[in-house]
Amino acid sequence: MNVIDHVRDMAAAGLHSNVRIISSLLLTMSTNNPELFSPSQKYQLLVYHADAIFHDKEYRNAACKYNMALQQKKVLSKTTKVRPSSTGGTTSALQAQFCQLCVHQLQNLPSEIEVKYKIAECYTILKLDKDAISVLEGIPSRQRTPKINMMLANLYRKAGQERSAVTSYKEVLRQCPLALDAIIGLLSLSVKGAEVASMTMDVIQSIPNLDWLSVWIKAHAFTHGGDNQRAINTICSLEKKSLLRDNVDLLVTLADVYFRAGDTKNSILKFEQAQMLDPYLIKGMDVYGYLMAREGHLEDVEVLGGRLFNISDQHAEPWVISGFYSKRYSRALYLGAKAIQLNSNSVQALLLKGVALRNMGRVQEAIIHFREAMRLAPCRLDCYEGLIDCYLASNGVREAMGMANNIYKTLGANAQTLTILATVCLEDPLTQEKAKTLLDKALAQRPDYIKAVVKKAELLSREQKYEEGIALLRNTLANQSDCVLHRMLGDFLVAVNDYQEAMDQYSIALSLDPNDQKSLEGMQKMEKEESPTDATVELDGDDMEGSGEEGDLEGSDSEAVQWADQEQWFGMQ
């Protein structure tokens, strides 16, 4: 047993720090005395040394050492090539024995394909996706393992090379028919559910208790096709089966589809159910945090963010959640960027950063982030809503109308798409009637859809139809409680001089969201009108008490006051 064998055994035992030290010393010895180790031994040392550096997360250094190992492998390959001898007999026999020995040595060496995969892994972590693709494409197709094809598929998809991504995902499924993430990848690239299911049919029929898989594929096909209601029904049918009841992944998927369908109540319910089953759950918690923040439960969101940081700070979710309760746009921008650094495919992180940029007036940068979110999640309407808000903020009504019409035609006439189109129509005085018709259709489909109710109430307020607006809001609030709806009802009641109930509605709104600036302003305005003298004295006293802190408030960030209005952040207009 030689020293290289000892290094190999330590590497296999996971003694990475030890391997790094001894391999470094042995490589230096080899440099000073080239004949000390054979070419194959030098190759092994370089690979083990690179593995130890990779384990220390020094990915650029590791990639360099892996490339040095590949260069050494080329030298080794040349030395094992033996020219056939023109003389026969004993010399030929010796050459044959030598060739067999060389082949045996090569078979026992670290795999060159595995080394290339490690290099690609380093490049991926370093965000050098083109270099990673180049390395993996250098591996002949027949020699690509499932994990190589999976990495290639994900890289192709990220680069927008959808056809190549589909080919690679299919190759993964050919080798591993139960690779469910590859199935999701294919469905997200618009491959038909029936085609994907056919690739798993043999394994479903040959293995007992796998009959649910075809239904699972169908559910995800509906999800990625934007048919949320059928996706919900299909997942619910799976979740009710005794063998799959209380599966966390299914519950998170169901919660996400409820969210896409605009059903906040059921989405939160399913996320909470999943959390109870798995207290260490991270997946989907960014969406859950967003919904909780939109409902005004910022203290709960802060607790959730702290808990997730304790679980892992190497995922995007806790950073995104921290952005939801940040009081400054610049802070939210930083947190969104950090989340994207950890996971460039995090849709919620892109939306967080996009909203922060939009509210800071950096609309063109925001548009880039919303477009990327749309590319990653083409069936998530909140991505489109963010982009439309950017267009409207920059007076691009024509662009917003084009986008809204495209969503309407692509995803069909449901309550959400109708409301989006109506929102844009409300911006043009010539399309007010069309907006009213669209909102009526949306509310006919879903009378409880809050965004449609809010927009209809805004329209009624413009037309000064206060009694009709009060009736609409009361009917909606009879089945659910929402800060914005209570505040809007307060505004309508003020318009008809019902001040006492208006004050009650503002109080309810503030109890649901203590940071709702507009409810606070409405209440303060009423208090001034009721008692102008007392209000003046009280304001003077407040000014005196706050005079010493005014500079600190300005120094912290003037945007903090704006950020307190949660509507700017969570898209409730």
PDB file of N, CA and C in Angstrom, residues 350-427:
ATOM      1  N   LEU A 350     -37.269  37.757  -7.499  1.00  0.00           N
ATOM      2  CA  LEU A 350     -37.305  38.680  -8.635  1.00  0.00           C
ATOM      3  C   LEU A 350     -38.444  39.689  -8.488  1.00  0.00           C
ATOM      4  N   LEU A 351     -39.582  39.217  -7.989  1.00  0.00           N
ATOM      5  CA  LEU A 351     -40.718  40.118  -7.787  1.00  0.00           C
ATOM      6  C   LEU A 351     -40.433  41.113  -6.668  1.00  0.00           C
ATOM      7  N   LEU A 352     -39.806  40.626  -5.591  1.00  0.00           N
ATOM      8  CA  LEU A 352     -39.435  41.516  -4.487  1.00  0.00           C
ATOM      9  C   LEU A 352     -38.529  42.641  -4.975  1.00  0.00           C
ATOM     10  N   LYS A 353     -37.511  42.262  -5.729  1.00  0.00           N
ATOM     11  CA  LYS A 353     -36.565  43.255  -6.233  1.00  0.00           C
ATOM     12  C   LYS A 353     -37.237  44.177  -7.252  1.00  0.00           C
ATOM     13  N   GLY A 354     -38.108  43.598  -8.085  1.00  0.00           N
ATOM     14  CA  GLY A 354     -38.804  44.402  -9.086  1.00  0.00           C
ATOM     15  C   GLY A 354     -39.700  45.463  -8.459  1.00  0.00           C
ATOM     16  N   VAL A 355     -40.445  45.074  -7.416  1.00  0.00           N
ATOM     17  CA  VAL A 355     -41.334  46.028  -6.741  1.00  0.00           C
ATOM     18  C   VAL A 355     -40.522  47.128  -6.063  1.00  0.00           C
ATOM     19  N   ALA A 356     -39.422  46.732  -5.412  1.00  0.00           N
ATOM     20  CA  ALA A 356     -38.578  47.727  -4.748  1.00  0.00           C
ATOM     21  C   ALA A 356     -38.019  48.729  -5.768  1.00  0.00           C
ATOM     22  N   LEU A 357     -37.545  48.234  -6.899  1.00  0.00           N
ATOM     23  CA  LEU A 357     -37.006  49.117  -7.938  1.00  0.00           C
ATOM     24  C   LEU A 357     -38.084  50.043  -8.495  1.00  0.00           C
ATOM     25  N   ARG A 358     -39.282  49.490  -8.706  1.00  0.00           N
ATOM     26  CA  ARG A 358     -40.379  50.312  -9.232  1.00  0.00           C
ATOM     27  C   ARG A 358     -40.728  51.438  -8.259  1.00  0.00           C
ATOM     28  N   ASN A 359     -40.817  51.098  -6.982  1.00  0.00           N
ATOM     29  CA  ASN A 359     -41.180  52.099  -5.986  1.00  0.00           C
ATOM     30  C   ASN A 359     -40.069  53.118  -5.738  1.00  0.00           C
ATOM     31  N   MET A 360     -38.843  52.772  -6.139  1.00  0.00           N
ATOM     32  CA  MET A 360     -37.730  53.722  -6.047  1.00  0.00           C
ATOM     33  C   MET A 360     -37.617  54.574  -7.301  1.00  0.00           C
ATOM     34  N   GLY A 361     -38.513  54.349  -8.266  1.00  0.00           N
ATOM     35  CA  GLY A 361     -38.501  55.127  -9.496  1.00  0.00           C
ATOM     36  C   GLY A 361     -37.598  54.567 -10.578  1.00  0.00           C
ATOM     37  N   ARG A 362     -37.001  53.407 -10.328  1.00  0.00           N
ATOM     38  CA  ARG A 362     -36.100  52.792 -11.314  1.00  0.00           C
ATOM     39  C   ARG A 362     -36.904  51.782 -12.146  1.00  0.00           C
ATOM     40  N   VAL A 363     -37.812  52.343 -12.942  1.00  0.00           N
ATOM     41  CA  VAL A 363     -38.830  51.531 -13.611  1.00  0.00           C
ATOM     42  C   VAL A 363     -38.228  50.589 -14.647  1.00  0.00           C
ATOM     43  N   GLN A 364     -37.261  51.067 -15.422  1.00  0.00           N
ATOM     44  CA  GLN A 364     -36.687  50.220 -16.473  1.00  0.00           C
ATOM     45  C   GLN A 364     -35.975  49.003 -15.901  1.00  0.00           C
ATOM     46  N   GLU A 365     -35.284  49.189 -14.779  1.00  0.00           N
ATOM     47  CA  GLU A 365     -34.640  48.048 -14.121  1.00  0.00           C
ATOM     48  C   GLU A 365     -35.690  47.086 -13.577  1.00  0.00           C
ATOM     49  N   ALA A 366     -36.770  47.648 -13.043  1.00  0.00           N
ATOM     50  CA  ALA A 366     -37.861  46.808 -12.527  1.00  0.00           C
ATOM     51  C   ALA A 366     -38.450  45.958 -13.640  1.00  0.00           C
ATOM     52  N   ILE A 367     -38.624  46.550 -14.819  1.00  0.00           N
ATOM     53  CA  ILE A 367     -39.194  45.824 -15.959  1.00  0.00           C
ATOM     54  C   ILE A 367     -38.363  44.594 -16.297  1.00  0.00           C
ATOM     55  N   ILE A 368     -37.035  44.726 -16.244  1.00  0.00           N
ATOM     56  CA  ILE A 368     -36.143  43.598 -16.540  1.00  0.00           C
ATOM     57  C   ILE A 368     -36.421  42.440 -15.579  1.00  0.00           C
ATOM     58  N   HIS A 369     -36.604  42.756 -14.294  1.00  0.00           N
ATOM     59  CA  HIS A 369     -36.831  41.715 -13.290  1.00  0.00           C
ATOM     60  C   HIS A 369     -38.203  41.065 -13.458  1.00  0.00           C
ATOM     61  N   PHE A 370     -39.224  41.850 -13.761  1.00  0.00           N
ATOM     62  CA  PHE A 370     -40.547  41.273 -13.967  1.00  0.00           C
ATOM     63  C   PHE A 370     -40.573  40.389 -15.214  1.00  0.00           C
ATOM     64  N   ARG A 371     -39.855  40.779 -16.238  1.00  0.00           N
ATOM     65  CA  ARG A 371     -39.798  39.953 -17.463  1.00  0.00           C
ATOM     66  C   ARG A 371     -39.109  38.620 -17.197  1.00  0.00           C
ATOM     67  N   GLU A 372     -38.050  38.646 -16.398  1.00  0.00           N
ATOM     68  CA  GLU A 372     -37.369  37.398 -16.050  1.00  0.00           C
ATOM     69  C   GLU A 372     -38.288  36.509 -15.219  1.00  0.00           C
ATOM     70  N   ALA A 373     -39.037  37.119 -14.305  1.00  0.00           N
ATOM     71  CA  ALA A 373     -40.002  36.346 -13.511  1.00  0.00           C
ATOM     72  C   ALA A 373     -41.062  35.721 -14.421  1.00  0.00           C
ATOM     73  N   MET A 374     -41.514  36.463 -15.424  1.00  0.00           N
ATOM     74  CA  MET A 374     -42.485  35.940 -16.388  1.00  0.00           C
ATOM     75  C   MET A 374     -41.913  34.766 -17.167  1.00  0.00           C
ATOM     76  N   ARG A 375     -40.651  34.854 -17.519  1.00  0.00           N
ATOM     77  CA  ARG A 375     -40.020  33.762 -18.276  1.00  0.00           C
ATOM     78  C   ARG A 375     -39.965  32.487 -17.442  1.00  0.00           C
ATOM     79  N   LEU A 376     -39.662  32.647 -16.157  1.00  0.00           N
ATOM     80  CA  LEU A 376     -39.547  31.485 -15.278  1.00  0.00           C
ATOM     81  C   LEU A 376     -40.911  30.920 -14.889  1.00  0.00           C
ATOM     82  N   ALA A 377     -41.918  31.800 -14.772  1.00  0.00           N
ATOM     83  CA  ALA A 377     -43.251  31.358 -14.346  1.00  0.00           C
ATOM     84  C   ALA A 377     -44.310  31.987 -15.241  1.00  0.00           C
ATOM     85  N   PRO A 378     -44.439  31.498 -16.479  1.00  0.00           N
ATOM     86  CA  PRO A 378     -45.341  32.131 -17.444  1.00  0.00           C
ATOM     87  C   PRO A 378     -46.818  32.057 -17.078  1.00  0.00           C
ATOM     88  N   CYS A 379     -47.184  31.241 -16.088  1.00  0.00           N
ATOM     89  CA  CYS A 379     -48.593  31.137 -15.702  1.00  0.00           C
ATOM     90  C   CYS A 379     -48.898  31.841 -14.386  1.00  0.00           C
ATOM     91  N   ARG A 380     -47.916  32.564 -13.839  1.00  0.00           N
ATOM     92  CA  ARG A 380     -48.158  33.318 -12.608  1.00  0.00           C
ATOM     93  C   ARG A 380     -48.549  34.752 -12.945  1.00  0.00           C
ATOM     94  N   LEU A 381     -49.774  35.101 -12.637  1.00  0.00           N
ATOM     95  CA  LEU A 381     -50.304  36.401 -13.040  1.00  0.00           C
ATOM     96  C   LEU A 381     -49.654  37.559 -12.305  1.00  0.00           C
ATOM     97  N   ASP A 382     -49.133  37.314 -11.095  1.00  0.00           N
ATOM     98  CA  ASP A 382     -48.514  38.429 -10.369  1.00  0.00           C
ATOM     99  C   ASP A 382     -47.268  38.949 -11.073  1.00  0.00           C
ATOM    100  N   CYS A 383     -46.624  38.094 -11.880  1.00  0.00           N
ATOM    101  CA  CYS A 383     -45.476  38.553 -12.678  1.00  0.00           C
ATOM    102  C   CYS A 383     -45.937  39.568 -13.725  1.00  0.00           C
ATOM    103  N   TYR A 384     -47.049  39.256 -14.391  1.00  0.00           N
ATOM    104  CA  TYR A 384     -47.597  40.151 -15.407  1.00  0.00           C
ATOM    105  C   TYR A 384     -48.107  41.446 -14.773  1.00  0.00           C
ATOM    106  N   GLU A 385     -48.730  41.311 -13.593  1.00  0.00           N
ATOM    107  CA  GLU A 385     -49.253  42.492 -12.909  1.00  0.00           C
ATOM    108  C   GLU A 385     -48.133  43.472 -12.573  1.00  0.00           C
ATOM    109  N   GLY A 386     -46.987  42.929 -12.149  1.00  0.00           N
ATOM    110  CA  GLY A 386     -45.851  43.790 -11.843  1.00  0.00           C
ATOM    111  C   GLY A 386     -45.380  44.554 -13.058  1.00  0.00           C
ATOM    112  N   LEU A 387     -45.318  43.860 -14.199  1.00  0.00           N
ATOM    113  CA  LEU A 387     -44.872  44.506 -15.434  1.00  0.00           C
ATOM    114  C   LEU A 387     -45.883  45.561 -15.891  1.00  0.00           C
ATOM    115  N   ILE A 388     -47.166  45.249 -15.784  1.00  0.00           N
ATOM    116  CA  ILE A 388     -48.202  46.214 -16.166  1.00  0.00           C
ATOM    117  C   ILE A 388     -48.139  47.447 -15.283  1.00  0.00           C
ATOM    118  N   ASP A 389     -47.919  47.256 -13.987  1.00  0.00           N
ATOM    119  CA  ASP A 389     -47.782  48.399 -13.070  1.00  0.00           C
ATOM    120  C   ASP A 389     -46.611  49.294 -13.482  1.00  0.00           C
ATOM    121  N   CYS A 390     -45.534  48.675 -13.953  1.00  0.00           N
ATOM    122  CA  CYS A 390     -44.374  49.452 -14.419  1.00  0.00           C
ATOM    123  C   CYS A 390     -44.736  50.285 -15.651  1.00  0.00           C
ATOM    124  N   TYR A 391     -45.444  49.659 -16.574  1.00  0.00           N
ATOM    125  CA  TYR A 391     -45.855  50.381 -17.783  1.00  0.00           C
ATOM    126  C   TYR A 391     -46.751  51.564 -17.420  1.00  0.00           C
ATOM    127  N   LEU A 392     -47.695  51.337 -16.515  1.00  0.00           N
ATOM    128  CA  LEU A 392     -48.610  52.407 -16.110  1.00  0.00           C
ATOM    129  C   LEU A 392     -47.860  53.508 -15.362  1.00  0.00           C
ATOM    130  N   ALA A 393     -46.865  53.122 -14.573  1.00  0.00           N
ATOM    131  CA  ALA A 393     -46.084  54.120 -13.825  1.00  0.00           C
ATOM    132  C   ALA A 393     -45.285  55.015 -14.758  1.00  0.00           C
ATOM    133  N   SER A 394     -44.934  54.497 -15.926  1.00  0.00           N
ATOM    134  CA  SER A 394     -44.165  55.287 -16.895  1.00  0.00           C
ATOM    135  C   SER A 394     -45.046  55.791 -18.035  1.00  0.00           C
ATOM    136  N   ASN A 395     -46.370  55.838 -17.779  1.00  0.00           N
ATOM    137  CA  ASN A 395     -47.356  56.329 -18.757  1.00  0.00           C
ATOM    138  C   ASN A 395     -47.396  55.500 -20.039  1.00  0.00           C
ATOM    139  N   GLY A 396     -47.005  54.260 -19.919  1.00  0.00           N
ATOM    140  CA  GLY A 396     -47.056  53.379 -21.091  1.00  0.00           C
ATOM    141  C   GLY A 396     -48.370  52.612 -21.133  1.00  0.00           C
ATOM    142  N   VAL A 397     -49.479  53.337 -21.269  1.00  0.00           N
ATOM    143  CA  VAL A 397     -50.805  52.714 -21.239  1.00  0.00           C
ATOM    144  C   VAL A 397     -50.970  51.753 -22.418  1.00  0.00           C
ATOM    145  N   ARG A 398     -50.418  52.126 -23.565  1.00  0.00           N
ATOM    146  CA  ARG A 398     -50.541  51.278 -24.752  1.00  0.00           C
ATOM    147  C   ARG A 398     -49.841  49.933 -24.531  1.00  0.00           C
ATOM    148  N   GLU A 399     -48.619  49.976 -23.958  1.00  0.00           N
ATOM    149  CA  GLU A 399     -47.887  48.740 -23.679  1.00  0.00           C
ATOM    150  C   GLU A 399     -48.631  47.895 -22.645  1.00  0.00           C
ATOM    151  N   ALA A 400     -49.163  48.575 -21.613  1.00  0.00           N
ATOM    152  CA  ALA A 400     -49.912  47.865 -20.578  1.00  0.00           C
ATOM    153  C   ALA A 400     -51.151  47.199 -21.160  1.00  0.00           C
ATOM    154  N   MET A 401     -51.841  47.913 -22.059  1.00  0.00           N
ATOM    155  CA  MET A 401     -53.040  47.353 -22.682  1.00  0.00           C
ATOM    156  C   MET A 401     -52.689  46.136 -23.546  1.00  0.00           C
ATOM    157  N   GLY A 402     -51.580  46.241 -24.277  1.00  0.00           N
ATOM    158  CA  GLY A 402     -51.135  45.104 -25.096  1.00  0.00           C
ATOM    159  C   GLY A 402     -50.827  43.887 -24.249  1.00  0.00           C
ATOM    160  N   MET A 403     -50.147  44.104 -23.119  1.00  0.00           N
ATOM    161  CA  MET A 403     -49.813  43.005 -22.218  1.00  0.00           C
ATOM    162  C   MET A 403     -51.073  42.397 -21.610  1.00  0.00           C
ATOM    163  N   ALA A 404     -51.997  43.252 -21.163  1.00  0.00           N
ATOM    164  CA  ALA A 404     -53.235  42.766 -20.539  1.00  0.00           C
ATOM    165  C   ALA A 404     -54.066  41.953 -21.536  1.00  0.00           C
ATOM    166  N   ASN A 405     -54.158  42.432 -22.781  1.00  0.00           N
ATOM    167  CA  ASN A 405     -54.902  41.693 -23.808  1.00  0.00           C
ATOM    168  C   ASN A 405     -54.247  40.351 -24.109  1.00  0.00           C
ATOM    169  N   ASN A 406     -52.917  40.329 -24.097  1.00  0.00           N
ATOM    170  CA  ASN A 406     -52.186  39.085 -24.355  1.00  0.00           C
ATOM    171  C   ASN A 406     -52.457  38.054 -23.260  1.00  0.00           C
ATOM    172  N   ILE A 407     -52.470  38.503 -21.992  1.00  0.00           N
ATOM    173  CA  ILE A 407     -52.778  37.605 -20.873  1.00  0.00           C
ATOM    174  C   ILE A 407     -54.203  37.070 -21.022  1.00  0.00           C
ATOM    175  N   TYR A 408     -55.114  37.963 -21.359  1.00  0.00           N
ATOM    176  CA  TYR A 408     -56.529  37.596 -21.505  1.00  0.00           C
ATOM    177  C   TYR A 408     -56.711  36.520 -22.580  1.00  0.00           C
ATOM    178  N   LYS A 409     -56.013  36.697 -23.707  1.00  0.00           N
ATOM    179  CA  LYS A 409     -56.141  35.738 -24.804  1.00  0.00           C
ATOM    180  C   LYS A 409     -55.432  34.424 -24.499  1.00  0.00           C
ATOM    181  N   THR A 410     -54.284  34.509 -23.821  1.00  0.00           N
ATOM    182  CA  THR A 410     -53.476  33.313 -23.569  1.00  0.00           C
ATOM    183  C   THR A 410     -54.061  32.449 -22.462  1.00  0.00           C
ATOM    184  N   LEU A 411     -54.453  33.062 -21.348  1.00  0.00           N
ATOM    185  CA  LEU A 411     -54.896  32.308 -20.171  1.00  0.00           C
ATOM    186  C   LEU A 411     -56.408  32.231 -20.035  1.00  0.00           C
ATOM    187  N   GLY A 412     -57.120  32.885 -20.939  1.00  0.00           N
ATOM    188  CA  GLY A 412     -58.574  32.780 -20.920  1.00  0.00           C
ATOM    189  C   GLY A 412     -59.248  33.817 -20.037  1.00  0.00           C
ATOM    190  N   ALA A 413     -60.583  33.864 -20.136  1.00  0.00           N
ATOM    191  CA  ALA A 413     -61.365  34.866 -19.401  1.00  0.00           C
ATOM    192  C   ALA A 413     -61.731  34.326 -18.026  1.00  0.00           C
ATOM    193  N   ASN A 414     -60.842  34.507 -17.054  1.00  0.00           N
ATOM    194  CA  ASN A 414     -61.183  34.173 -15.670  1.00  0.00           C
ATOM    195  C   ASN A 414     -61.184  35.461 -14.849  1.00  0.00           C
ATOM    196  N   ALA A 415     -61.554  35.361 -13.591  1.00  0.00           N
ATOM    197  CA  ALA A 415     -61.697  36.553 -12.753  1.00  0.00           C
ATOM    198  C   ALA A 415     -60.411  37.363 -12.689  1.00  0.00           C
ATOM    199  N   GLN A 416     -59.267  36.667 -12.662  1.00  0.00           N
ATOM    200  CA  GLN A 416     -57.988  37.364 -12.541  1.00  0.00           C
ATOM    201  C   GLN A 416     -57.627  38.121 -13.817  1.00  0.00           C
ATOM    202  N   THR A 417     -57.730  37.443 -14.966  1.00  0.00           N
ATOM    203  CA  THR A 417     -57.357  38.098 -16.233  1.00  0.00           C
ATOM    204  C   THR A 417     -58.334  39.231 -16.569  1.00  0.00           C
ATOM    205  N   LEU A 418     -59.604  39.035 -16.243  1.00  0.00           N
ATOM    206  CA  LEU A 418     -60.590  40.097 -16.478  1.00  0.00           C
ATOM    207  C   LEU A 418     -60.282  41.329 -15.631  1.00  0.00           C
ATOM    208  N   THR A 419     -59.861  41.096 -14.389  1.00  0.00           N
ATOM    209  CA  THR A 419     -59.541  42.216 -13.495  1.00  0.00           C
ATOM    210  C   THR A 419     -58.288  42.948 -13.955  1.00  0.00           C
ATOM    211  N   ILE A 420     -57.295  42.199 -14.424  1.00  0.00           N
ATOM    212  CA  ILE A 420     -56.067  42.827 -14.929  1.00  0.00           C
ATOM    213  C   ILE A 420     -56.392  43.733 -16.117  1.00  0.00           C
ATOM    214  N   LEU A 421     -57.189  43.216 -17.045  1.00  0.00           N
ATOM    215  CA  LEU A 421     -57.556  44.007 -18.217  1.00  0.00           C
ATOM    216  C   LEU A 421     -58.384  45.236 -17.803  1.00  0.00           C
ATOM    217  N   ALA A 422     -59.284  45.059 -16.835  1.00  0.00           N
ATOM    218  CA  ALA A 422     -60.095  46.178 -16.349  1.00  0.00           C
ATOM    219  C   ALA A 422     -59.230  47.238 -15.684  1.00  0.00           C
ATOM    220  N   THR A 423     -58.201  46.807 -14.961  1.00  0.00           N
ATOM    221  CA  THR A 423     -57.292  47.745 -14.285  1.00  0.00           C
ATOM    222  C   THR A 423     -56.648  48.699 -15.285  1.00  0.00           C
ATOM    223  N   VAL A 424     -56.239  48.150 -16.430  1.00  0.00           N
ATOM    224  CA  VAL A 424     -55.627  48.994 -17.467  1.00  0.00           C
ATOM    225  C   VAL A 424     -56.685  49.896 -18.107  1.00  0.00           C
ATOM    226  N   CYS A 425     -57.865  49.352 -18.336  1.00  0.00           N
ATOM    227  CA  CYS A 425     -58.944  50.155 -18.944  1.00  0.00           C
ATOM    228  C   CYS A 425     -59.322  51.344 -18.070  1.00  0.00           C
ATOM    229  N   LEU A 426     -59.203  51.187 -16.758  1.00  0.00           N
ATOM    230  CA  LEU A 426     -59.533  52.285 -15.845  1.00  0.00           C
ATOM    231  C   LEU A 426     -58.601  53.481 -16.004  1.00  0.00           C
ATOM    232  N   GLU A 427     -57.430  53.259 -16.594  1.00  0.00           N
ATOM    233  CA  GLU A 427     -56.459  54.336 -16.778  1.00  0.00           C
ATOM    234  C   GLU A 427     -56.808  55.251 -17.944  1.00  0.00           C
TER     235      GLU A 427
END
